[in-house]
Amino acid sequence: MQVSSSSILPPGNVIQAQPLFLNSSALLRRKNGVLYCTMKSTSHSHTQTATEEKQQQKSPQKIKVPPQKQMKEVSKIGADYEAVIGIETHVQLSTLTKAFCSCPYSYGAQPNTCICPVCMGLPGALPVLNSKVIECAVKLALALNCRLSFSSKFDRKQYFYPDLPKGYQISQFDIPIATGGSIDLDLPLEFGGGHRRFGITRIHMEEDAGKLMHSGNGSYSQSNHPSQVDLNRAGVPLLEIVSEPDMRTGIEASEYAAELQRVVRYLGVSNGNMQEGSLRCDVNVSVRPIGQAEFGTKVEIKNLNSFSAINRAIDFEISRQVNLHSQGQQDSIVQETRLWEEGAQKTVTMRKKEGLADYRYFPEPDLPEVVLTKAYMDSVGKSLPELPEAKRRRYEEMGLSMQDVLFLANDIAVADFFDATIQKGADVKLAANWIMGDIAAYLKNEKLSINDIKLVPHELAELIASIKSGTISGKIGKEILFELLAKGGTVKGLIEEKDLVQITDLVDIEKMVDKVIAENPKQLEQYRSGKTKLQGYFAGQVMKASKGKANPGILNKVLVEKLNAKV
Amino acid sequence: MATRGLLLGRSFPLLLIHSSKTVKLTHGYGRRSSYSFLGESCSPCWRQNSAARFSAKALSNEEAPDVRRLAQTARISLTEQEVEDFGPKIQQVIEWFGQLQGVDLKQVEPGIRAATAAGKCFFPLSKVLDEAEEGVNLRDDVPVTFPKADAIIEGLPSYDAPYVRVPKFLHKED
């Protein structure tokens, strides 16, 4: 397969501006399980075994070759290698209390104030599971088409670290709450578009650790040891989602993460904010020559704070590894953790992994089994909203373009607004245009979300209908919209109040045109002598006289007639 | 799985050997003492843990326990004498548990984990269903502020308001 050559761009170039991706979306129709590999994975002990390789589609490459010769060579080399990418995502649940105690958690609270003996790991304190955590886990598992375990358990993952008060993390090791799912997404058009389905290996529940504060400049350098800890976050519930190593490029990986964010926001289980840390992604990248069954050495990348960082970091790492391969130095690729440096736009070694960490997992003796009944699963299933994938397919079927589909389905509040507007009978395409155009612009300017505006869906529907029926002109419609957004009200009310009904009566318009022509003899002269552009001037005058209500189409027709008539 | 069972068997006996004079703790970050040591009642996990969770090889005639490594991972410092003494003792405990290998489990459904004393488990029920069933052992998502947070802060060994001061370290597991 192909390797994106966009990684060779000098630092600072934004990938999005130059889609150099080699895979054409139409050709890379990935079926579920094209490359089927099981990973017996927890977040730290990866043992990869490629169990089956069902098909390998070698798609022809469509390369947009950049001007420099060096890039040409590297992308040529890159074409012989395939990248294998897997992602571990931690989603911080937006429950009111922590996982195992009743401490309220709020991001940004004064350090070390949301604490109690349980989350501080004080002697004798015992964990009690928050029922909401199970509900969130089941919701997410159902949304990702996973198999739910009727019975699962918690385990202790033991290691010593200053942000881990108990000396162990309560997690789920070998019997997680959900396994074997998938996620569907559509790649953005500027990257070639296309549908993808990526596998999900497992989902499990665990608790978060505290936050280490790095003194000094906050960098990860070896000499800059963290020395302070804020334990507010310790004990906050997390869901860990481990993907199958199905992604092949940086953009697929970043879209996977974006879709996960979309899903958790749709479900309301998390605000999925990478900047806040409520959505964290660790990426594993390896390359291998095309046709090779075994995986190459896997490298983990941390410190990814945005979707575009995921994209760029992976592309960089792929090209780093491919370069080493092509120089015969593939043995210098070792299993390690690397950090993505946003400033330098490259990955650097953090530390070399010396074998697998030994976490001495054993079942958490203080917590009972988690038992799910069919009735419970069904009732949670019924409470799920329409998910992004289903929405996208439905919008496509309604005839919307992919661009519209992706925009509208991105935010559930926007999608709901759109759906409500449609339900009142509004034209699909027009509703989409209003929302994506004027309304979106307003939201951006005023920094509001669509739930904050005073405009309600049925008024938008009314507006669209009024314009369609000719009651008001499009231009007037825009003015009304602005008023509705800011102050609310009804379309009918505003039309009446401001007397905005469009003038379509031919006789009325002719009268106005006659008047304007009579009042402007000089311009009439100029028009007759060749300055036909002045038609716009006359139109403007009529509009002014009619307070913008004259129907533009009829107006211009009459104008042309009258201006050219009298000889 | 085999390795894990083995490690499980090995860490615990070390902690169970409660020699008050000689066992010292190092780096004891919030060390839990909710499970008890040998000589008092064992935690239910030990008594009832299904032997099916351990593969056939575990808990028995493998090489002698690596006492030094066990102590290192548990952050317990031992004298040379203790390292020598504890090896055989640990092995004895392992063999004692190893008797479970003799049980014929072909007809027994493997358990996920030991049931707690009252046989309870987490049983999330939808709001629609009647919640009077036994075994509901969950907490509602209702915030309660712990009233003595400042007492916790006061008990910290080293506090750099508003943060907890921690010693220097390099990596996990160092």
PDB file of N, CA and C in Angstrom, chain A residues 95-99 101-102 112 115 117 121 125 128-131 151 153 156 159-162 165-166 168 173-174 213 225 227-229 358 360 362 364-369 371 373 376 379, chain B residues 1 4 7-8 12 29-30 32-35 53 69 73-75 112-113 120-126 129 137-139 141-144 146 152-153 160 162-166 169-173:
ATOM      1  N   THR A  95     -19.374  11.877  34.347  1.00  0.00           N
ATOM      2  CA  THR A  95     -20.298  11.594  35.452  1.00  0.00           C
ATOM      3  C   THR A  95     -20.136  12.680  36.505  1.00  0.00           C
ATOM      4  N   LEU A  96     -21.113  12.768  37.397  1.00  0.00           N
ATOM      5  CA  LEU A  96     -21.032  13.806  38.421  1.00  0.00           C
ATOM      6  C   LEU A  96     -20.025  13.452  39.501  1.00  0.00           C
ATOM      7  N   THR A  97     -19.881  12.146  39.739  1.00  0.00           N
ATOM      8  CA  THR A  97     -18.950  11.726  40.783  1.00  0.00           C
ATOM      9  C   THR A  97     -17.897  10.805  40.196  1.00  0.00           C
ATOM     10  N   LYS A  98     -16.876  10.536  41.014  1.00  0.00           N
ATOM     11  CA  LYS A  98     -15.791   9.670  40.557  1.00  0.00           C
ATOM     12  C   LYS A  98     -16.272   8.224  40.444  1.00  0.00           C
ATOM     13  N   ALA A  99     -15.358   7.359  40.010  1.00  0.00           N
ATOM     14  CA  ALA A  99     -15.752   5.973  39.743  1.00  0.00           C
ATOM     15  C   ALA A  99     -16.068   5.204  41.021  1.00  0.00           C
ATOM     16  N   CYS A 101     -15.903   6.584  44.399  1.00  0.00           N
ATOM     17  CA  CYS A 101     -16.286   7.341  45.587  1.00  0.00           C
ATOM     18  C   CYS A 101     -17.202   8.475  45.141  1.00  0.00           C
ATOM     19  N   SER A 102     -17.796   9.147  46.090  1.00  0.00           N
ATOM     20  CA  SER A 102     -18.787  10.161  45.735  1.00  0.00           C
ATOM     21  C   SER A 102     -18.223  11.554  45.570  1.00  0.00           C
ATOM     22  N   ASN A 112      -6.327  19.512  44.637  1.00  0.00           N
ATOM     23  CA  ASN A 112      -6.433  18.746  45.873  1.00  0.00           C
ATOM     24  C   ASN A 112      -7.594  19.180  46.761  1.00  0.00           C
ATOM     25  N   ILE A 115     -11.233  15.538  47.038  1.00  0.00           N
ATOM     26  CA  ILE A 115     -10.578  14.324  47.540  1.00  0.00           C
ATOM     27  C   ILE A 115     -11.325  13.739  48.730  1.00  0.00           C
ATOM     28  N   PRO A 117     -10.952   9.849  51.445  1.00  0.00           N
ATOM     29  CA  PRO A 117     -10.055   8.728  51.739  1.00  0.00           C
ATOM     30  C   PRO A 117     -10.015   7.663  50.645  1.00  0.00           C
ATOM     31  N   GLY A 121      -6.553   6.849  48.510  1.00  0.00           N
ATOM     32  CA  GLY A 121      -5.909   5.583  48.832  1.00  0.00           C
ATOM     33  C   GLY A 121      -5.524   5.467  50.288  1.00  0.00           C
ATOM     34  N   ALA A 125      -9.998   2.430  53.386  1.00  0.00           N
ATOM     35  CA  ALA A 125     -11.072   2.916  52.511  1.00  0.00           C
ATOM     36  C   ALA A 125     -11.375   1.879  51.441  1.00  0.00           C
ATOM     37  N   VAL A 128     -16.573   1.860  45.995  1.00  0.00           N
ATOM     38  CA  VAL A 128     -17.944   1.466  45.670  1.00  0.00           C
ATOM     39  C   VAL A 128     -18.241   1.990  44.278  1.00  0.00           C
ATOM     40  N   LEU A 129     -18.620   1.113  43.370  1.00  0.00           N
ATOM     41  CA  LEU A 129     -18.748   1.501  41.971  1.00  0.00           C
ATOM     42  C   LEU A 129     -19.959   2.394  41.717  1.00  0.00           C
ATOM     43  N   ASN A 130     -19.724   3.396  40.904  1.00  0.00           N
ATOM     44  CA  ASN A 130     -20.750   4.333  40.459  1.00  0.00           C
ATOM     45  C   ASN A 130     -21.560   3.681  39.341  1.00  0.00           C
ATOM     46  N   SER A 131     -22.861   3.543  39.534  1.00  0.00           N
ATOM     47  CA  SER A 131     -23.689   2.834  38.547  1.00  0.00           C
ATOM     48  C   SER A 131     -23.672   3.515  37.185  1.00  0.00           C
ATOM     49  N   SER A 151     -20.853 -10.986  32.167  1.00  0.00           N
ATOM     50  CA  SER A 151     -20.150 -11.003  33.436  1.00  0.00           C
ATOM     51  C   SER A 151     -18.736 -10.486  33.220  1.00  0.00           C
ATOM     52  N   LYS A 153     -15.168  -8.421  35.379  1.00  0.00           N
ATOM     53  CA  LYS A 153     -14.637  -8.134  36.703  1.00  0.00           C
ATOM     54  C   LYS A 153     -13.620  -7.011  36.630  1.00  0.00           C
ATOM     55  N   ARG A 156      -6.655  -5.370  39.667  1.00  0.00           N
ATOM     56  CA  ARG A 156      -5.691  -4.372  40.101  1.00  0.00           C
ATOM     57  C   ARG A 156      -4.496  -4.403  39.171  1.00  0.00           C
ATOM     58  N   TYR A 159       1.497  -0.751  40.045  1.00  0.00           N
ATOM     59  CA  TYR A 159       2.794  -0.128  39.793  1.00  0.00           C
ATOM     60  C   TYR A 159       2.896   1.084  40.704  1.00  0.00           C
ATOM     61  N   PHE A 160       4.115   1.563  40.910  1.00  0.00           N
ATOM     62  CA  PHE A 160       4.303   2.706  41.800  1.00  0.00           C
ATOM     63  C   PHE A 160       4.570   3.957  40.989  1.00  0.00           C
ATOM     64  N   TYR A 161       3.841   4.986  41.277  1.00  0.00           N
ATOM     65  CA  TYR A 161       4.016   6.264  40.571  1.00  0.00           C
ATOM     66  C   TYR A 161       3.358   7.335  41.428  1.00  0.00           C
ATOM     67  N   PRO A 162       3.914   8.526  41.490  1.00  0.00           N
ATOM     68  CA  PRO A 162       3.383   9.527  42.425  1.00  0.00           C
ATOM     69  C   PRO A 162       1.949   9.964  42.163  1.00  0.00           C
ATOM     70  N   PRO A 165      -2.362   7.102  43.957  1.00  0.00           N
ATOM     71  CA  PRO A 165      -2.373   7.031  45.421  1.00  0.00           C
ATOM     72  C   PRO A 165      -2.375   5.610  45.982  1.00  0.00           C
ATOM     73  N   LYS A 166      -3.129   4.705  45.392  1.00  0.00           N
ATOM     74  CA  LYS A 166      -3.228   3.391  46.006  1.00  0.00           C
ATOM     75  C   LYS A 166      -2.036   2.497  45.690  1.00  0.00           C
ATOM     76  N   TYR A 168      -1.947   1.058  42.943  1.00  0.00           N
ATOM     77  CA  TYR A 168      -2.490   0.259  41.859  1.00  0.00           C
ATOM     78  C   TYR A 168      -3.654   1.018  41.251  1.00  0.00           C
ATOM     79  N   PHE A 173      -8.676  -6.352  33.272  1.00  0.00           N
ATOM     80  CA  PHE A 173      -7.579  -6.917  32.514  1.00  0.00           C
ATOM     81  C   PHE A 173      -8.041  -7.924  31.471  1.00  0.00           C
ATOM     82  N   ASP A 174      -8.390  -9.117  31.916  1.00  0.00           N
ATOM     83  CA  ASP A 174      -8.656 -10.154  30.923  1.00  0.00           C
ATOM     84  C   ASP A 174     -10.129 -10.339  30.602  1.00  0.00           C
ATOM     85  N   MET A 213       2.423  17.710  37.960  1.00  0.00           N
ATOM     86  CA  MET A 213       2.780  19.029  37.445  1.00  0.00           C
ATOM     87  C   MET A 213       4.278  19.077  37.237  1.00  0.00           C
ATOM     88  N   HIS A 225      12.190  17.040  36.159  1.00  0.00           N
ATOM     89  CA  HIS A 225      11.354  16.079  36.862  1.00  0.00           C
ATOM     90  C   HIS A 225      10.114  16.734  37.415  1.00  0.00           C
ATOM     91  N   SER A 227       7.481  17.355  40.157  1.00  0.00           N
ATOM     92  CA  SER A 227       7.681  17.255  41.588  1.00  0.00           C
ATOM     93  C   SER A 227       6.422  17.533  42.386  1.00  0.00           C
ATOM     94  N   GLN A 228       5.329  17.833  41.672  1.00  0.00           N
ATOM     95  CA  GLN A 228       4.104  18.156  42.392  1.00  0.00           C
ATOM     96  C   GLN A 228       2.933  17.406  41.772  1.00  0.00           C
ATOM     97  N   VAL A 229       1.943  17.113  42.627  1.00  0.00           N
ATOM     98  CA  VAL A 229       0.834  16.319  42.111  1.00  0.00           C
ATOM     99  C   VAL A 229      -0.505  16.889  42.576  1.00  0.00           C
ATOM    100  N   ASP A 358       5.561  -5.440  34.165  1.00  0.00           N
ATOM    101  CA  ASP A 358       4.926  -6.493  34.943  1.00  0.00           C
ATOM    102  C   ASP A 358       3.961  -5.850  35.921  1.00  0.00           C
ATOM    103  N   ARG A 360       1.446  -7.379  37.474  1.00  0.00           N
ATOM    104  CA  ARG A 360       0.936  -8.294  38.504  1.00  0.00           C
ATOM    105  C   ARG A 360      -0.572  -8.153  38.677  1.00  0.00           C
ATOM    106  N   PHE A 362      -4.302  -8.925  39.332  1.00  0.00           N
ATOM    107  CA  PHE A 362      -5.142  -9.956  39.941  1.00  0.00           C
ATOM    108  C   PHE A 362      -6.516  -9.363  40.196  1.00  0.00           C
ATOM    109  N   GLU A 364      -9.644  -7.644  41.536  1.00  0.00           N
ATOM    110  CA  GLU A 364      -9.830  -6.700  42.635  1.00  0.00           C
ATOM    111  C   GLU A 364     -10.720  -7.330  43.693  1.00  0.00           C
ATOM    112  N   PRO A 365     -10.167  -7.628  44.855  1.00  0.00           N
ATOM    113  CA  PRO A 365     -10.951  -8.336  45.864  1.00  0.00           C
ATOM    114  C   PRO A 365     -12.048  -7.480  46.488  1.00  0.00           C
ATOM    115  N   ASP A 366     -11.931  -6.170  46.364  1.00  0.00           N
ATOM    116  CA  ASP A 366     -12.915  -5.302  47.027  1.00  0.00           C
ATOM    117  C   ASP A 366     -14.115  -4.976  46.153  1.00  0.00           C
ATOM    118  N   LEU A 367     -14.130  -5.473  44.941  1.00  0.00           N
ATOM    119  CA  LEU A 367     -15.250  -5.168  44.056  1.00  0.00           C
ATOM    120  C   LEU A 367     -15.845  -6.450  43.500  1.00  0.00           C
ATOM    121  N   PRO A 368     -17.148  -6.566  43.545  1.00  0.00           N
ATOM    122  CA  PRO A 368     -17.795  -7.777  43.027  1.00  0.00           C
ATOM    123  C   PRO A 368     -17.827  -7.805  41.503  1.00  0.00           C
ATOM    124  N   GLU A 369     -18.345  -8.914  40.974  1.00  0.00           N
ATOM    125  CA  GLU A 369     -18.521  -9.058  39.535  1.00  0.00           C
ATOM    126  C   GLU A 369     -19.526  -8.049  39.016  1.00  0.00           C
ATOM    127  N   VAL A 371     -22.504  -7.785  36.624  1.00  0.00           N
ATOM    128  CA  VAL A 371     -23.417  -8.662  35.895  1.00  0.00           C
ATOM    129  C   VAL A 371     -24.418  -7.818  35.124  1.00  0.00           C
ATOM    130  N   THR A 373     -27.831  -7.808  32.703  1.00  0.00           N
ATOM    131  CA  THR A 373     -28.946  -8.629  32.238  1.00  0.00           C
ATOM    132  C   THR A 373     -29.362  -8.159  30.857  1.00  0.00           C
ATOM    133  N   TYR A 376     -31.484  -5.112  31.002  1.00  0.00           N
ATOM    134  CA  TYR A 376     -30.738  -3.885  31.210  1.00  0.00           C
ATOM    135  C   TYR A 376     -30.119  -3.401  29.920  1.00  0.00           C
ATOM    136  N   SER A 379     -32.694  -1.947  27.671  1.00  0.00           N
ATOM    137  CA  SER A 379     -33.217  -0.634  28.055  1.00  0.00           C
ATOM    138  C   SER A 379     -32.191   0.455  27.769  1.00  0.00           C
TER     139      SER A 379
ATOM    140  N   MET B   1      -1.355 -16.319  30.364  1.00  0.00           N
ATOM    141  CA  MET B   1      -2.161 -16.675  31.559  1.00  0.00           C
ATOM    142  C   MET B   1      -1.325 -17.434  32.568  1.00  0.00           C
ATOM    143  N   ARG B   4       0.974 -15.214  34.454  1.00  0.00           N
ATOM    144  CA  ARG B   4       0.281 -14.316  35.373  1.00  0.00           C
ATOM    145  C   ARG B   4      -0.099 -15.044  36.636  1.00  0.00           C
ATOM    146  N   LEU B   7       2.905 -15.387  38.827  1.00  0.00           N
ATOM    147  CA  LEU B   7       3.293 -14.156  39.510  1.00  0.00           C
ATOM    148  C   LEU B   7       2.331 -13.864  40.638  1.00  0.00           C
ATOM    149  N   LEU B   8       1.073 -14.109  40.367  1.00  0.00           N
ATOM    150  CA  LEU B   8       0.066 -13.876  41.386  1.00  0.00           C
ATOM    151  C   LEU B   8       0.412 -14.697  42.603  1.00  0.00           C
ATOM    152  N   PHE B  12       2.018 -12.611  46.497  1.00  0.00           N
ATOM    153  CA  PHE B  12       1.229 -12.593  47.717  1.00  0.00           C
ATOM    154  C   PHE B  12       1.909 -13.196  48.930  1.00  0.00           C
ATOM    155  N   TYR B  29       3.689   4.621  48.798  1.00  0.00           N
ATOM    156  CA  TYR B  29       2.659   5.584  48.455  1.00  0.00           C
ATOM    157  C   TYR B  29       1.300   5.009  48.770  1.00  0.00           C
ATOM    158  N   GLY B  30       0.623   5.542  49.744  1.00  0.00           N
ATOM    159  CA  GLY B  30      -0.745   5.121  50.043  1.00  0.00           C
ATOM    160  C   GLY B  30      -0.901   3.616  50.089  1.00  0.00           C
ATOM    161  N   ARG B  32      -2.022   0.108  50.720  1.00  0.00           N
ATOM    162  CA  ARG B  32      -3.301  -0.407  51.194  1.00  0.00           C
ATOM    163  C   ARG B  32      -3.090  -1.453  52.268  1.00  0.00           C
ATOM    164  N   SER B  33      -3.887  -1.434  53.257  1.00  0.00           N
ATOM    165  CA  SER B  33      -3.807  -2.507  54.234  1.00  0.00           C
ATOM    166  C   SER B  33      -5.179  -3.114  54.460  1.00  0.00           C
ATOM    167  N   SER B  34      -6.013  -3.004  53.434  1.00  0.00           N
ATOM    168  CA  SER B  34      -7.359  -3.503  53.646  1.00  0.00           C
ATOM    169  C   SER B  34      -7.410  -5.017  53.589  1.00  0.00           C
ATOM    170  N   TYR B  35      -6.451  -5.630  53.010  1.00  0.00           N
ATOM    171  CA  TYR B  35      -6.438  -7.092  53.093  1.00  0.00           C
ATOM    172  C   TYR B  35      -5.464  -7.489  54.175  1.00  0.00           C
ATOM    173  N   ARG B  53      -8.677 -20.601  37.537  1.00  0.00           N
ATOM    174  CA  ARG B  53      -8.063 -19.390  37.014  1.00  0.00           C
ATOM    175  C   ARG B  53      -6.574 -19.579  36.784  1.00  0.00           C
ATOM    176  N   ARG B  69      13.576 -10.102  43.116  1.00  0.00           N
ATOM    177  CA  ARG B  69      12.705  -9.407  42.168  1.00  0.00           C
ATOM    178  C   ARG B  69      11.346  -9.129  42.775  1.00  0.00           C
ATOM    179  N   THR B  73       9.709  -5.424  43.130  1.00  0.00           N
ATOM    180  CA  THR B  73       8.442  -4.977  42.553  1.00  0.00           C
ATOM    181  C   THR B  73       7.449  -4.556  43.618  1.00  0.00           C
ATOM    182  N   ALA B  74       7.595  -5.117  44.811  1.00  0.00           N
ATOM    183  CA  ALA B  74       6.692  -4.727  45.889  1.00  0.00           C
ATOM    184  C   ALA B  74       7.250  -3.582  46.716  1.00  0.00           C
ATOM    185  N   ARG B  75       8.453  -3.116  46.345  1.00  0.00           N
ATOM    186  CA  ARG B  75       9.110  -2.022  47.080  1.00  0.00           C
ATOM    187  C   ARG B  75       9.282  -2.352  48.554  1.00  0.00           C
ATOM    188  N   ILE B 112     -15.335 -16.326  37.234  1.00  0.00           N
ATOM    189  CA  ILE B 112     -14.544 -15.166  36.840  1.00  0.00           C
ATOM    190  C   ILE B 112     -13.700 -14.706  38.005  1.00  0.00           C
ATOM    191  N   ARG B 113     -14.300 -14.664  39.140  1.00  0.00           N
ATOM    192  CA  ARG B 113     -13.592 -14.249  40.336  1.00  0.00           C
ATOM    193  C   ARG B 113     -14.337 -14.841  41.527  1.00  0.00           C
ATOM    194  N   LYS B 120     -22.767 -11.279  46.741  1.00  0.00           N
ATOM    195  CA  LYS B 120     -23.321 -10.158  45.999  1.00  0.00           C
ATOM    196  C   LYS B 120     -22.495  -9.873  44.754  1.00  0.00           C
ATOM    197  N   CYS B 121     -23.127  -9.216  43.819  1.00  0.00           N
ATOM    198  CA  CYS B 121     -22.403  -8.754  42.640  1.00  0.00           C
ATOM    199  C   CYS B 121     -23.068  -7.461  42.167  1.00  0.00           C
ATOM    200  N   PHE B 122     -22.384  -6.763  41.293  1.00  0.00           N
ATOM    201  CA  PHE B 122     -22.966  -5.548  40.734  1.00  0.00           C
ATOM    202  C   PHE B 122     -24.047  -5.929  39.763  1.00  0.00           C
ATOM    203  N   PHE B 123     -25.169  -5.374  39.939  1.00  0.00           N
ATOM    204  CA  PHE B 123     -26.302  -5.769  39.143  1.00  0.00           C
ATOM    205  C   PHE B 123     -27.037  -4.515  38.704  1.00  0.00           C
ATOM    206  N   PRO B 124     -26.503  -3.824  37.715  1.00  0.00           N
ATOM    207  CA  PRO B 124     -27.163  -2.576  37.363  1.00  0.00           C
ATOM    208  C   PRO B 124     -28.530  -2.865  36.781  1.00  0.00           C
ATOM    209  N   LEU B 125     -29.517  -2.195  37.297  1.00  0.00           N
ATOM    210  CA  LEU B 125     -30.869  -2.431  36.811  1.00  0.00           C
ATOM    211  C   LEU B 125     -31.403  -1.164  36.188  1.00  0.00           C
ATOM    212  N   SER B 126     -32.186  -1.309  35.182  1.00  0.00           N
ATOM    213  CA  SER B 126     -32.761  -0.117  34.583  1.00  0.00           C
ATOM    214  C   SER B 126     -33.790   0.454  35.552  1.00  0.00           C
ATOM    215  N   LEU B 129     -37.182  -1.432  35.824  1.00  0.00           N
ATOM    216  CA  LEU B 129     -37.381  -2.674  36.567  1.00  0.00           C
ATOM    217  C   LEU B 129     -37.402  -2.422  38.065  1.00  0.00           C
ATOM    218  N   ASN B 137     -25.401  -3.606  44.224  1.00  0.00           N
ATOM    219  CA  ASN B 137     -24.328  -3.175  45.088  1.00  0.00           C
ATOM    220  C   ASN B 137     -23.676  -1.911  44.551  1.00  0.00           C
ATOM    221  N   LEU B 138     -24.480  -1.065  43.950  1.00  0.00           N
ATOM    222  CA  LEU B 138     -23.921   0.090  43.272  1.00  0.00           C
ATOM    223  C   LEU B 138     -24.328   1.373  43.960  1.00  0.00           C
ATOM    224  N   ARG B 139     -23.614   2.404  43.555  1.00  0.00           N
ATOM    225  CA  ARG B 139     -23.856   3.709  44.150  1.00  0.00           C
ATOM    226  C   ARG B 139     -24.428   4.610  43.068  1.00  0.00           C
ATOM    227  N   ASP B 141     -25.049   8.183  41.098  1.00  0.00           N
ATOM    228  CA  ASP B 141     -24.095   9.226  40.716  1.00  0.00           C
ATOM    229  C   ASP B 141     -24.460  10.552  41.392  1.00  0.00           C
ATOM    230  N   VAL B 142     -24.408  10.561  42.704  1.00  0.00           N
ATOM    231  CA  VAL B 142     -24.800  11.750  43.461  1.00  0.00           C
ATOM    232  C   VAL B 142     -23.592  12.282  44.227  1.00  0.00           C
ATOM    233  N   PRO B 143     -23.183  13.507  43.962  1.00  0.00           N
ATOM    234  CA  PRO B 143     -21.961  14.013  44.610  1.00  0.00           C
ATOM    235  C   PRO B 143     -22.142  14.278  46.097  1.00  0.00           C
ATOM    236  N   VAL B 144     -21.108  13.918  46.847  1.00  0.00           N
ATOM    237  CA  VAL B 144     -21.059  14.191  48.283  1.00  0.00           C
ATOM    238  C   VAL B 144     -19.653  14.684  48.583  1.00  0.00           C
ATOM    239  N   PHE B 146     -16.497  15.310  50.711  1.00  0.00           N
ATOM    240  CA  PHE B 146     -15.964  14.775  51.950  1.00  0.00           C
ATOM    241  C   PHE B 146     -15.666  15.927  52.899  1.00  0.00           C
ATOM    242  N   ILE B 152      -7.083  15.469  55.592  1.00  0.00           N
ATOM    243  CA  ILE B 152      -6.271  14.667  54.678  1.00  0.00           C
ATOM    244  C   ILE B 152      -5.023  15.455  54.290  1.00  0.00           C
ATOM    245  N   ILE B 153      -5.232  16.715  53.944  1.00  0.00           N
ATOM    246  CA  ILE B 153      -4.107  17.558  53.526  1.00  0.00           C
ATOM    247  C   ILE B 153      -3.089  17.656  54.650  1.00  0.00           C
ATOM    248  N   ASP B 160       3.064  21.257  49.203  1.00  0.00           N
ATOM    249  CA  ASP B 160       3.581  22.481  48.608  1.00  0.00           C
ATOM    250  C   ASP B 160       2.385  23.236  48.091  1.00  0.00           C
ATOM    251  N   PRO B 162      -0.813  24.571  46.413  1.00  0.00           N
ATOM    252  CA  PRO B 162      -1.873  23.600  46.700  1.00  0.00           C
ATOM    253  C   PRO B 162      -1.557  22.174  46.263  1.00  0.00           C
ATOM    254  N   TYR B 163      -0.307  21.887  45.972  1.00  0.00           N
ATOM    255  CA  TYR B 163       0.046  20.566  45.440  1.00  0.00           C
ATOM    256  C   TYR B 163       0.669  19.678  46.499  1.00  0.00           C
ATOM    257  N   VAL B 164       0.620  18.377  46.222  1.00  0.00           N
ATOM    258  CA  VAL B 164       1.337  17.418  47.048  1.00  0.00           C
ATOM    259  C   VAL B 164       2.753  17.336  46.498  1.00  0.00           C
ATOM    260  N   ARG B 165       3.723  17.511  47.351  1.00  0.00           N
ATOM    261  CA  ARG B 165       5.113  17.433  46.881  1.00  0.00           C
ATOM    262  C   ARG B 165       5.518  15.976  46.836  1.00  0.00           C
ATOM    263  N   VAL B 166       6.142  15.587  45.726  1.00  0.00           N
ATOM    264  CA  VAL B 166       6.559  14.190  45.605  1.00  0.00           C
ATOM    265  C   VAL B 166       8.046  14.112  45.297  1.00  0.00           C
ATOM    266  N   PHE B 169      11.700  11.200  40.559  1.00  0.00           N
ATOM    267  CA  PHE B 169      11.709   9.842  40.037  1.00  0.00           C
ATOM    268  C   PHE B 169      11.972   9.980  38.544  1.00  0.00           C
ATOM    269  N   LEU B 170      12.360   8.890  37.928  1.00  0.00           N
ATOM    270  CA  LEU B 170      12.615   8.968  36.495  1.00  0.00           C
ATOM    271  C   LEU B 170      11.445   8.410  35.684  1.00  0.00           C
ATOM    272  N   HIS B 171      11.253   7.118  35.831  1.00  0.00           N
ATOM    273  CA  HIS B 171      10.190   6.488  35.049  1.00  0.00           C
ATOM    274  C   HIS B 171       9.342   5.630  35.941  1.00  0.00           C
ATOM    275  N   LYS B 172       8.288   5.147  35.405  1.00  0.00           N
ATOM    276  CA  LYS B 172       7.505   4.157  36.125  1.00  0.00           C
ATOM    277  C   LYS B 172       8.367   2.934  36.330  1.00  0.00           C
ATOM    278  N   GLU B 173       8.141   2.274  37.427  1.00  0.00           N
ATOM    279  CA  GLU B 173       8.813   1.007  37.701  1.00  0.00           C
ATOM    280  C   GLU B 173      10.308   1.146  37.916  1.00  0.00           C
TER     281      GLU B 173
END
